[in-house]
Short mmCIF file of C-alpha atoms in Angstrom, two decimals:
data_model
loop_
_atom_site.label_atom_id
_atom_site.label_comp_id
_atom_site.label_asym_id
_atom_site.label_seq_id
_atom_site.Cartn_x
_atom_site.Cartn_y
_atom_site.Cartn_z
CA UNK A 23 15.39 -8.55 -15.11
CA UNK A 24 18.05 -11.05 -16.11
CA UNK A 25 19.07 -10.80 -19.76
CA UNK A 26 18.00 -13.88 -21.78
CA UNK A 27 21.61 -14.54 -22.82
CA UNK A 28 22.75 -14.95 -19.20
CA UNK A 29 22.94 -18.48 -17.79
CA UNK A 30 19.99 -18.91 -15.42
CA UNK A 31 21.09 -19.38 -11.84
CA UNK A 32 18.89 -21.70 -9.78
CA UNK A 33 19.95 -21.38 -6.10
CA UNK A 34 19.71 -18.26 -3.93
CA UNK A 35 19.86 -17.28 -0.27
CA UNK A 36 16.28 -15.96 -0.35
CA UNK A 37 13.43 -15.94 -2.88
CA UNK A 38 10.75 -13.21 -2.72
CA UNK A 39 7.52 -13.77 -4.67
CA UNK A 40 5.83 -10.54 -5.79
CA UNK A 41 7.61 -7.34 -6.85
CA UNK A 42 5.08 -4.80 -5.66
CA UNK A 43 6.22 -2.17 -3.19
CA UNK A 44 6.26 -4.58 -0.19
CA UNK A 45 8.17 -7.35 -1.95
CA UNK A 46 10.57 -4.90 -3.57
CA UNK A 47 11.43 -3.25 -0.25
CA UNK A 48 11.84 -6.68 1.37
CA UNK A 49 14.26 -7.69 -1.38
CA UNK A 50 16.05 -4.31 -1.07
CA UNK A 51 16.69 -4.91 2.66
CA UNK A 52 17.89 -8.47 2.04
CA UNK A 53 20.30 -7.34 -0.70
CA UNK A 54 21.65 -4.62 1.58
CA UNK A 55 22.31 -7.38 4.11
CA UNK A 56 24.39 -9.14 1.41
CA UNK A 57 21.85 -11.92 0.88
CA UNK A 58 21.76 -13.29 -2.66
CA UNK A 59 18.12 -12.53 -3.40
CA UNK A 60 15.78 -13.47 -6.25
CA UNK A 61 12.69 -11.28 -6.69
CA UNK A 62 10.02 -12.93 -8.87
CA UNK A 63 7.18 -11.05 -10.58
CA UNK A 64 4.50 -12.73 -12.71
CA UNK A 65 3.92 -9.67 -14.93
CA UNK A 66 6.40 -7.64 -16.97
CA UNK A 67 7.34 -4.52 -14.99
CA UNK A 68 6.01 -1.92 -14.79
CA UNK A 69 2.39 -3.11 -14.76
CA UNK A 70 -0.99 -2.02 -13.43
CA UNK A 71 -2.47 -5.37 -12.39
CA UNK A 72 -1.84 -5.25 -8.63
CA UNK A 73 -1.80 -2.69 -5.82
CA UNK A 74 1.44 -0.71 -6.29
CA UNK A 75 0.83 1.10 -9.59
CA UNK A 76 -0.40 4.64 -10.14
CA UNK A 77 1.39 7.90 -9.56
CA UNK A 78 0.45 8.86 -6.00
CA UNK A 79 -0.19 7.65 -2.45
CA UNK A 80 -0.74 9.55 0.80
CA UNK A 81 1.99 9.45 3.44
CA UNK A 82 1.12 10.68 6.93
CA UNK A 83 2.25 10.60 10.54
CA UNK A 84 -1.31 10.55 11.89
CA UNK A 85 -2.65 7.07 12.60
CA UNK A 86 -5.41 5.98 14.97
CA UNK A 87 -3.43 2.83 15.85
CA UNK A 88 -0.33 3.48 17.92
CA UNK A 89 1.50 0.48 16.45
CA UNK A 90 1.43 2.14 13.00
CA UNK A 91 2.17 5.69 14.20
CA UNK A 92 5.29 4.30 15.96
CA UNK A 93 6.54 2.97 12.60
CA UNK A 94 5.99 6.16 10.63
CA UNK A 95 9.10 8.14 11.71
CA UNK A 96 11.30 5.30 10.44
CA UNK A 97 9.27 5.06 7.21
CA UNK A 98 9.73 8.79 6.55
CA UNK A 99 13.49 8.44 7.19
CA UNK A 100 13.81 5.46 4.87
CA UNK A 101 11.87 7.17 2.07
CA UNK A 102 14.31 10.09 2.39
CA UNK A 103 17.21 7.64 2.30
CA UNK A 104 15.87 6.11 -0.92
CA UNK A 105 15.56 9.60 -2.42
CA UNK A 106 19.23 10.22 -1.56
CA UNK A 107 20.33 6.82 -2.93
CA UNK A 108 18.64 7.39 -6.29
CA UNK A 109 18.76 11.19 -6.62
CA UNK A 110 15.00 11.10 -7.23
CA UNK A 111 12.22 13.14 -5.64
CA UNK A 112 9.70 10.69 -4.19
CA UNK A 113 7.70 12.88 -1.80
CA UNK A 114 5.90 16.22 -1.87
CA UNK A 115 4.86 17.71 1.47
CA UNK A 116 1.29 18.99 1.19
CA UNK A 117 -0.16 18.43 4.66
CA UNK A 118 -3.22 16.32 5.41
CA UNK A 119 -6.62 17.41 6.71
CA UNK A 120 -8.42 14.79 8.83
CA UNK A 121 -12.17 15.45 8.86
CA UNK A 122 -14.84 14.04 11.15
CA UNK A 123 -17.36 14.57 13.96
CA UNK A 124 -15.99 16.14 17.17
CA UNK A 125 -14.86 13.53 19.69
CA UNK A 126 -14.77 10.78 17.03
CA UNK A 127 -12.45 8.14 18.60
CA UNK A 128 -10.19 7.58 15.56
CA UNK A 129 -9.91 11.32 14.91
CA UNK A 130 -8.96 11.89 18.55
CA UNK A 131 -6.42 9.06 18.39
CA UNK A 132 -4.88 10.68 15.29
CA UNK A 133 -4.70 14.03 17.06
CA UNK A 134 -2.94 12.40 20.02
CA UNK A 135 -0.52 10.57 17.71
CA UNK A 136 0.44 13.93 16.21
CA UNK A 137 0.77 15.60 19.61
CA UNK A 138 -1.30 18.59 18.45
CA UNK A 139 -3.99 20.45 20.36
CA UNK A 140 -5.43 22.57 17.56
CA UNK A 141 -8.78 21.51 16.14
CA UNK A 142 -10.22 23.53 13.24
CA UNK A 143 -13.92 24.28 12.93
CA UNK A 144 -15.67 24.77 9.57
CA UNK A 145 -14.88 28.50 9.36
CA UNK A 146 -11.20 28.07 10.27
CA UNK A 147 -10.79 25.23 7.74
CA UNK A 148 -12.39 27.27 4.93
CA UNK A 149 -10.13 30.23 5.76
CA UNK A 150 -6.98 28.12 5.68
CA UNK A 151 -8.00 25.93 2.70
CA UNK A 152 -10.61 27.77 0.60
CA UNK A 153 -11.51 24.70 -1.45
CA UNK A 154 -13.00 22.85 1.55
CA UNK A 155 -16.54 23.38 2.85
CA UNK A 156 -16.98 21.35 6.01
CA UNK A 157 -20.51 21.21 7.46
CA UNK A 158 -20.99 23.12 10.70
CA UNK A 159 -20.53 20.89 13.72
CA UNK A 160 -17.68 18.87 12.21
CA UNK A 161 -14.00 19.42 12.95
CA UNK A 162 -10.63 18.98 11.27
CA UNK A 163 -7.13 18.10 12.47
CA UNK A 164 -4.06 19.03 10.41
CA UNK A 165 -1.08 16.69 9.93
CA UNK A 166 1.54 19.08 8.57
CA UNK A 167 4.13 16.29 7.99
CA UNK A 168 1.92 14.50 5.48
CA UNK A 169 2.07 14.61 1.73
CA UNK A 170 2.14 12.63 -1.49
CA UNK A 171 4.44 9.76 -2.39
CA UNK A 172 5.09 9.39 -6.12
CA UNK A 173 4.23 5.70 -6.24
CA UNK A 174 5.38 4.57 -9.71
CA UNK A 175 8.63 6.46 -9.26
CA UNK A 176 9.13 4.97 -5.78
CA UNK A 177 8.67 1.41 -7.00
CA UNK A 178 11.19 1.92 -9.80
CA UNK A 179 13.64 3.51 -7.34
CA UNK A 180 13.60 0.68 -4.81
CA UNK A 181 13.97 -1.94 -7.57
CA UNK A 182 16.92 0.02 -8.99
CA UNK A 183 18.75 0.03 -5.64
CA UNK A 184 17.95 -3.67 -5.14
CA UNK A 185 19.61 -4.48 -8.47
CA UNK A 186 22.50 -2.16 -7.67
CA UNK A 187 23.19 -4.25 -4.56
CA UNK A 188 23.39 -7.43 -6.65
CA UNK A 189 19.75 -8.54 -6.46
CA UNK A 190 18.09 -10.41 -9.32
CA UNK A 191 14.62 -9.36 -10.52
CA UNK A 192 12.98 -11.80 -12.94
CA UNK A 193 9.68 -10.49 -14.30
CA UNK A 194 7.19 -12.18 -16.61
CA UNK A 195 7.60 -15.40 -14.59
CA UNK A 196 4.46 -16.76 -12.96
CA UNK A 197 4.96 -19.03 -9.97
CA UNK A 198 3.28 -22.38 -10.57
CA UNK A 199 4.25 -24.37 -7.49
CA UNK A 200 5.92 -24.01 -4.09
CA UNK A 201 7.40 -27.08 -2.39
CA UNK A 202 8.34 -26.49 1.26
CA UNK A 203 11.35 -28.07 2.91
CA UNK A 204 14.76 -27.17 4.29
CA UNK A 205 15.38 -25.91 0.75
CA UNK A 206 12.16 -24.42 -0.63
CA UNK A 207 11.61 -25.19 -4.32
CA UNK A 208 9.77 -22.61 -6.45
CA UNK A 209 8.69 -23.62 -9.94
CA UNK A 210 7.79 -20.84 -12.40
CA UNK A 211 6.79 -20.71 -16.05
CA UNK A 212 10.48 -20.23 -16.88
CA UNK A 213 12.51 -22.22 -14.37
CA UNK A 214 12.98 -23.95 -11.01
CA UNK A 215 14.64 -22.11 -8.12
CA UNK A 216 15.72 -23.17 -4.66
CA UNK A 217 16.49 -21.25 -1.47
CA UNK A 218 16.55 -21.94 2.26
CA UNK A 219 14.18 -18.98 2.77
CA UNK A 220 11.04 -17.86 0.96
CA UNK A 221 9.00 -14.67 1.41
CA UNK A 222 5.53 -14.37 -0.16
CA UNK A 223 4.37 -10.80 -0.88
CA UNK A 224 2.06 -11.54 -3.79
CA UNK A 225 -0.73 -9.05 -3.02
CA UNK A 226 -4.17 -10.34 -4.07
CA UNK A 227 -2.61 -13.63 -5.27
CA UNK A 228 -1.18 -14.45 -1.80
CA UNK A 229 -4.25 -16.40 -0.68
CA UNK A 230 -3.86 -18.92 -3.52
CA UNK A 231 -0.15 -19.41 -2.81
CA UNK A 232 -0.54 -20.04 0.91
CA UNK A 233 -3.45 -22.41 0.28
CA UNK A 234 -0.88 -24.69 -1.43
CA UNK A 235 0.94 -24.57 1.90
CA UNK A 236 -2.05 -25.53 4.05
CA UNK A 237 -3.08 -22.00 5.10
CA UNK A 238 -6.49 -20.43 4.58
CA UNK A 239 -5.93 -16.77 5.33
CA UNK A 240 -8.97 -14.46 5.39
CA UNK A 241 -7.74 -12.25 2.54
CA UNK A 242 -10.37 -10.48 0.42
CA UNK A 243 -9.24 -8.72 -2.78
CA UNK A 244 -11.39 -5.67 -3.51
CA UNK A 245 -11.66 -3.72 -6.77
CA UNK A 246 -11.35 -0.01 -5.97
CA UNK A 247 -12.60 2.80 -8.19
CA UNK A 248 -9.85 5.43 -8.35
CA UNK A 249 -11.66 8.62 -9.42
CA UNK A 250 -10.42 12.02 -10.61
CA UNK A 251 -12.74 15.03 -10.47
CA UNK A 252 -12.40 18.16 -12.59
CA UNK A 253 -12.33 21.68 -11.17
CA UNK A 254 -15.37 23.66 -12.40
CA UNK A 255 -13.13 26.63 -13.13
CA UNK A 256 -9.44 25.68 -13.44
CA UNK A 257 -7.37 27.19 -10.66
CA UNK A 258 -10.31 28.84 -8.93
CA UNK A 259 -11.25 26.16 -6.42
CA UNK A 260 -8.10 26.36 -4.32
CA UNK A 261 -7.62 22.64 -5.00
CA UNK A 262 -4.52 22.68 -7.16
CA UNK A 263 -1.21 20.96 -6.52
CA UNK A 264 -0.56 23.13 -3.44
CA UNK A 265 -3.71 22.00 -1.59
CA UNK A 266 -3.52 19.34 1.15
CA UNK A 267 -4.51 15.71 1.06
CA UNK A 268 -7.54 14.81 3.15
CA UNK A 269 -9.05 11.81 4.92
CA UNK A 270 -12.46 11.40 6.54
CA UNK A 271 -13.01 9.46 9.76
CA UNK A 272 -16.33 8.46 11.28
CA UNK A 273 -18.68 10.06 8.75
CA UNK A 274 -22.02 8.25 8.77
CA UNK A 275 -22.38 8.59 4.98
CA UNK A 276 -18.93 7.05 4.36
CA UNK A 277 -18.24 4.38 7.00
CA UNK A 278 -15.09 3.18 5.23
CA UNK A 279 -13.70 6.69 4.80
CA UNK A 280 -13.05 8.94 1.82
CA UNK A 281 -9.61 10.26 0.89
CA UNK A 282 -8.31 12.82 -1.56
CA UNK A 283 -5.04 14.04 -3.05
CA UNK A 284 -4.29 17.35 -4.78
CA UNK A 285 -4.13 17.89 -8.53
CA UNK A 286 -0.76 16.23 -9.25
CA UNK A 287 -1.36 13.28 -11.57
CA UNK A 288 -3.75 15.01 -13.96
CA UNK A 289 -3.58 18.84 -13.96
CA UNK A 290 -6.91 20.31 -12.91
CA UNK A 291 -8.21 16.98 -11.61
CA UNK A 292 -8.35 16.07 -7.92
CA UNK A 293 -8.13 12.41 -6.85
CA UNK A 294 -11.01 11.54 -4.49
CA UNK A 295 -11.83 7.91 -3.65
CA UNK A 296 -13.89 5.78 -1.29
CA UNK A 297 -11.66 3.53 0.83
CA UNK A 298 -13.69 0.45 -0.11
CA UNK A 299 -14.72 -1.60 -3.12
CA UNK A 300 -16.27 -4.77 -4.54
CA UNK A 301 -14.93 -8.32 -4.06
CA UNK A 302 -12.93 -9.41 -7.09
CA UNK A 303 -10.91 -12.32 -8.46
CA UNK A 304 -7.56 -10.62 -9.25
CA UNK A 305 -7.19 -12.69 -12.43
CA UNK A 306 -10.58 -11.42 -13.68
CA UNK A 307 -10.43 -7.80 -12.58
CA UNK A 308 -10.71 -6.45 -16.12
CA UNK A 309 -13.65 -8.72 -16.97
CA UNK A 310 -16.08 -6.72 -14.82
CA UNK A 311 -18.71 -5.29 -17.24
CA UNK A 312 -18.71 -1.52 -17.57
CA UNK A 313 -22.45 -1.58 -16.80
CA UNK A 314 -21.85 -3.12 -13.35
CA UNK A 315 -23.32 -0.95 -10.56
CA UNK A 316 -20.85 1.40 -8.88
CA UNK A 317 -22.47 2.62 -5.64
CA UNK A 318 -19.22 4.30 -4.58
CA UNK A 319 -19.60 6.91 -7.35
CA UNK A 320 -22.94 8.14 -5.98
CA UNK A 321 -21.45 8.27 -2.48
CA UNK A 322 -18.46 10.28 -3.72
CA UNK A 323 -20.63 12.63 -5.80
CA UNK A 324 -22.72 13.45 -2.75
CA UNK A 325 -19.60 14.04 -0.65
CA UNK A 326 -18.05 16.32 -3.28
CA UNK A 327 -21.16 18.47 -3.65
CA UNK A 328 -21.09 19.12 0.12
CA UNK A 329 -17.37 19.30 0.94
CA UNK A 330 -15.65 20.25 -2.34
CA UNK A 331 -18.11 22.49 -4.22
CA UNK A 332 -15.39 23.67 -6.62
CA UNK A 333 -15.34 20.24 -8.28
CA UNK A 334 -17.67 18.74 -10.85
CA UNK A 335 -19.86 16.04 -9.30
CA UNK A 336 -19.13 13.33 -11.89
CA UNK A 337 -15.64 11.83 -12.27
CA UNK A 338 -13.66 12.89 -15.33
CA UNK A 339 -11.29 9.90 -15.20
CA UNK A 340 -11.81 6.49 -13.57
CA UNK A 341 -9.10 3.90 -12.99
CA UNK A 342 -9.00 0.77 -10.85
CA UNK A 343 -6.75 -0.64 -8.17
CA UNK A 344 -6.91 -3.73 -5.93
CA UNK A 345 -6.86 -3.69 -2.14
CA UNK A 346 -6.31 -7.01 -0.35
CA UNK A 347 -8.13 -6.65 2.96
CA UNK A 348 -8.01 -8.60 6.19
CA UNK A 349 -11.12 -8.60 8.44
CA UNK A 350 -9.48 -6.14 10.88
CA UNK A 351 -7.56 -4.22 8.14
CA UNK A 352 -4.26 -4.91 9.91
CA UNK A 353 -1.38 -6.45 7.97
CA UNK A 354 -0.23 -10.06 8.10
CA UNK A 355 3.53 -10.16 8.73
CA UNK A 356 4.50 -13.56 10.08
CA UNK A 357 6.23 -16.88 9.57
CA UNK A 358 4.18 -19.79 8.32
CA UNK A 359 3.02 -21.64 11.47
CA UNK A 360 4.27 -24.99 10.07
CA UNK A 361 7.19 -23.96 7.82
CA UNK A 362 9.22 -21.38 9.71
CA UNK A 363 11.50 -20.63 6.73
CA UNK A 364 8.48 -19.31 4.77
CA UNK A 365 7.42 -15.74 5.66
CA UNK A 366 4.17 -14.07 4.55
CA UNK A 367 3.49 -10.36 4.07
CA UNK A 368 -0.12 -9.72 3.06
CA UNK A 369 -3.41 -7.94 3.70
CA UNK A 370 -2.18 -4.37 3.39
CA UNK A 371 -5.82 -3.23 3.15
CA UNK A 372 -5.22 -0.07 1.14
CA UNK A 373 -2.93 1.64 3.65
CA UNK A 374 0.37 -0.23 3.37
CA UNK A 375 2.30 1.71 0.71
CA UNK A 376 3.62 4.45 3.02
CA UNK A 377 4.87 1.84 5.51
CA UNK A 378 6.63 -0.35 2.93
CA UNK A 379 10.22 0.63 3.88
CA UNK A 380 9.59 -0.51 7.47
CA UNK A 381 7.45 -3.52 6.51
CA UNK A 382 10.23 -4.69 4.18
CA UNK A 383 12.71 -4.48 7.04
CA UNK A 384 10.40 -6.49 9.32
CA UNK A 385 9.88 -9.22 6.71
CA UNK A 386 13.66 -9.33 6.18
CA UNK A 387 14.20 -9.73 9.95
CA UNK A 388 11.57 -12.48 10.20
CA UNK A 389 13.14 -14.35 7.30
CA UNK A 390 16.63 -14.16 8.81
CA UNK A 391 15.38 -15.43 12.18
CA UNK A 392 16.05 -12.14 13.95
CA UNK A 393 14.03 -10.43 16.66
CA UNK A 394 11.73 -7.99 14.82
CA UNK A 395 12.25 -4.27 15.44
CA UNK A 396 8.59 -3.75 16.46
CA UNK A 397 5.92 -5.62 18.40
CA UNK A 398 4.37 -8.03 15.89
CA UNK A 399 1.30 -9.13 17.90
CA UNK A 400 -1.14 -7.19 15.70
CA UNK A 401 0.28 -8.80 12.54
CA UNK A 402 0.29 -12.45 13.67
CA UNK A 403 -1.42 -15.15 11.62
CA UNK A 404 -2.69 -16.75 14.84
CA UNK A 405 -5.11 -13.86 15.43
CA UNK A 406 -7.32 -15.61 12.87
CA UNK A 407 -8.57 -18.94 14.26
CA UNK A 408 -8.70 -22.08 12.14
CA UNK A 409 -6.36 -20.96 9.36
CA UNK A 410 -4.09 -24.02 9.42
CA UNK A 411 -5.50 -26.88 7.34
CA UNK A 412 -4.03 -29.78 5.43
CA UNK A 413 -1.37 -28.91 2.88
#
C-alpha cells in the first residue's frame, strides 16, 4: 500500500485488478520480470470478502484432469520457492484420502495421475486412519504428496515479495471504470491510472468488469458454507492435526463432492465442507438472512455420521467463502477476444488456490505476449459461445 504522503504515480507497465491469490501471484511474476506493476484491491487488506481468505486450503497432486495434474509439480516447486523467499512455512504435508465407489472414472483418473496401484478397502482405510469409517464396497486412494496450504499466510507472503521487487499495492481503491485502448485507463475511487497492459483477476466481481468491455462470461458466484465440526472426545477420534485431508468423488449423496481438512485452524475442530453453494451477489453476501435454508448442512451431517463418527453431527463454527464457478468448473485464462492487451483470469470454481503460482505465471505470459508454458485450450474464452456482445 502506498503511503498517503507519497506522490501518486499514474502510469505503469501493467495494472492488475484484484489482489486475491491469483492476482497477487500474477503481479509477483510481473515484478520479477522487472515490469512496473500496480496491483489494485477494492478492500483494505487483509479482508474476508472474496475467495482467498481463511487459514487453510488443500494442495494435492491427484487430479482427474490431466491438464491440471501436469501443472501441479511446478505449483509445488513454486510454493516451496515462496517459502524460501520469505522464510515462512506455508505448507504442511498430511496426505489426502480420495474416497468413492470402485471404478468411479474421476477416482480412477486421480489414481492414474498419481501413478499408484494401491487401492484401500474400508478395513484397510480404518486401520491406517482410525477416524474414517468408509462403507463396505467403497474404496480409497492415497495421495501422499498432499497437504494443507496456510492460505492467509500465503497471500501475505506473495504480496510481500511483490512489494520487495518494486511492485505497488494500492488497497481500499474500488475500480469504477475501465477504458480500453493502446493505453488502458483505469479509474478508481482514488485516482486514474494508465498502462499498456491490464489483467483482471477480480474473483466474483470479474463478470461486472468484463461486461463493461463487451463480454458476458458465464461466471456464477456461489456462497459456500465453511463448516467446522467438533470431536466428540478431544483427541480420541484420530482426526487431529496429524490426520489426512480427504475428498469424495462420485458419491450419489454428494454429487458436487465433500472435502475435509485436519484440525489445524481451530484445535479440536475438523473442517468439512460441501463443494457447492447458493448463488449470491458478492456485494450482498452478508445480507443473506440467518434463517435462510442451508441444505448443505443436512447433507454434511449425514455424511459425518456415516464416515466420521468421532465428530459431532452439527457444526460448531460456520464461516462463508465465495466460489466463482464456470459451467464446466475449468478456469478462464485468456486474452479479451477484442482487446488483446486485456487479460482475464477468472472462474477458479473452488479449486484454484493450489495452482495460483502457475496460474499467475500463465497470466503474466499472456499479458506479455509470450507463448504460454501449458496448453491453454481448456481455459479459452471461446469455449463459451456467444460471450462477445456490444461494449
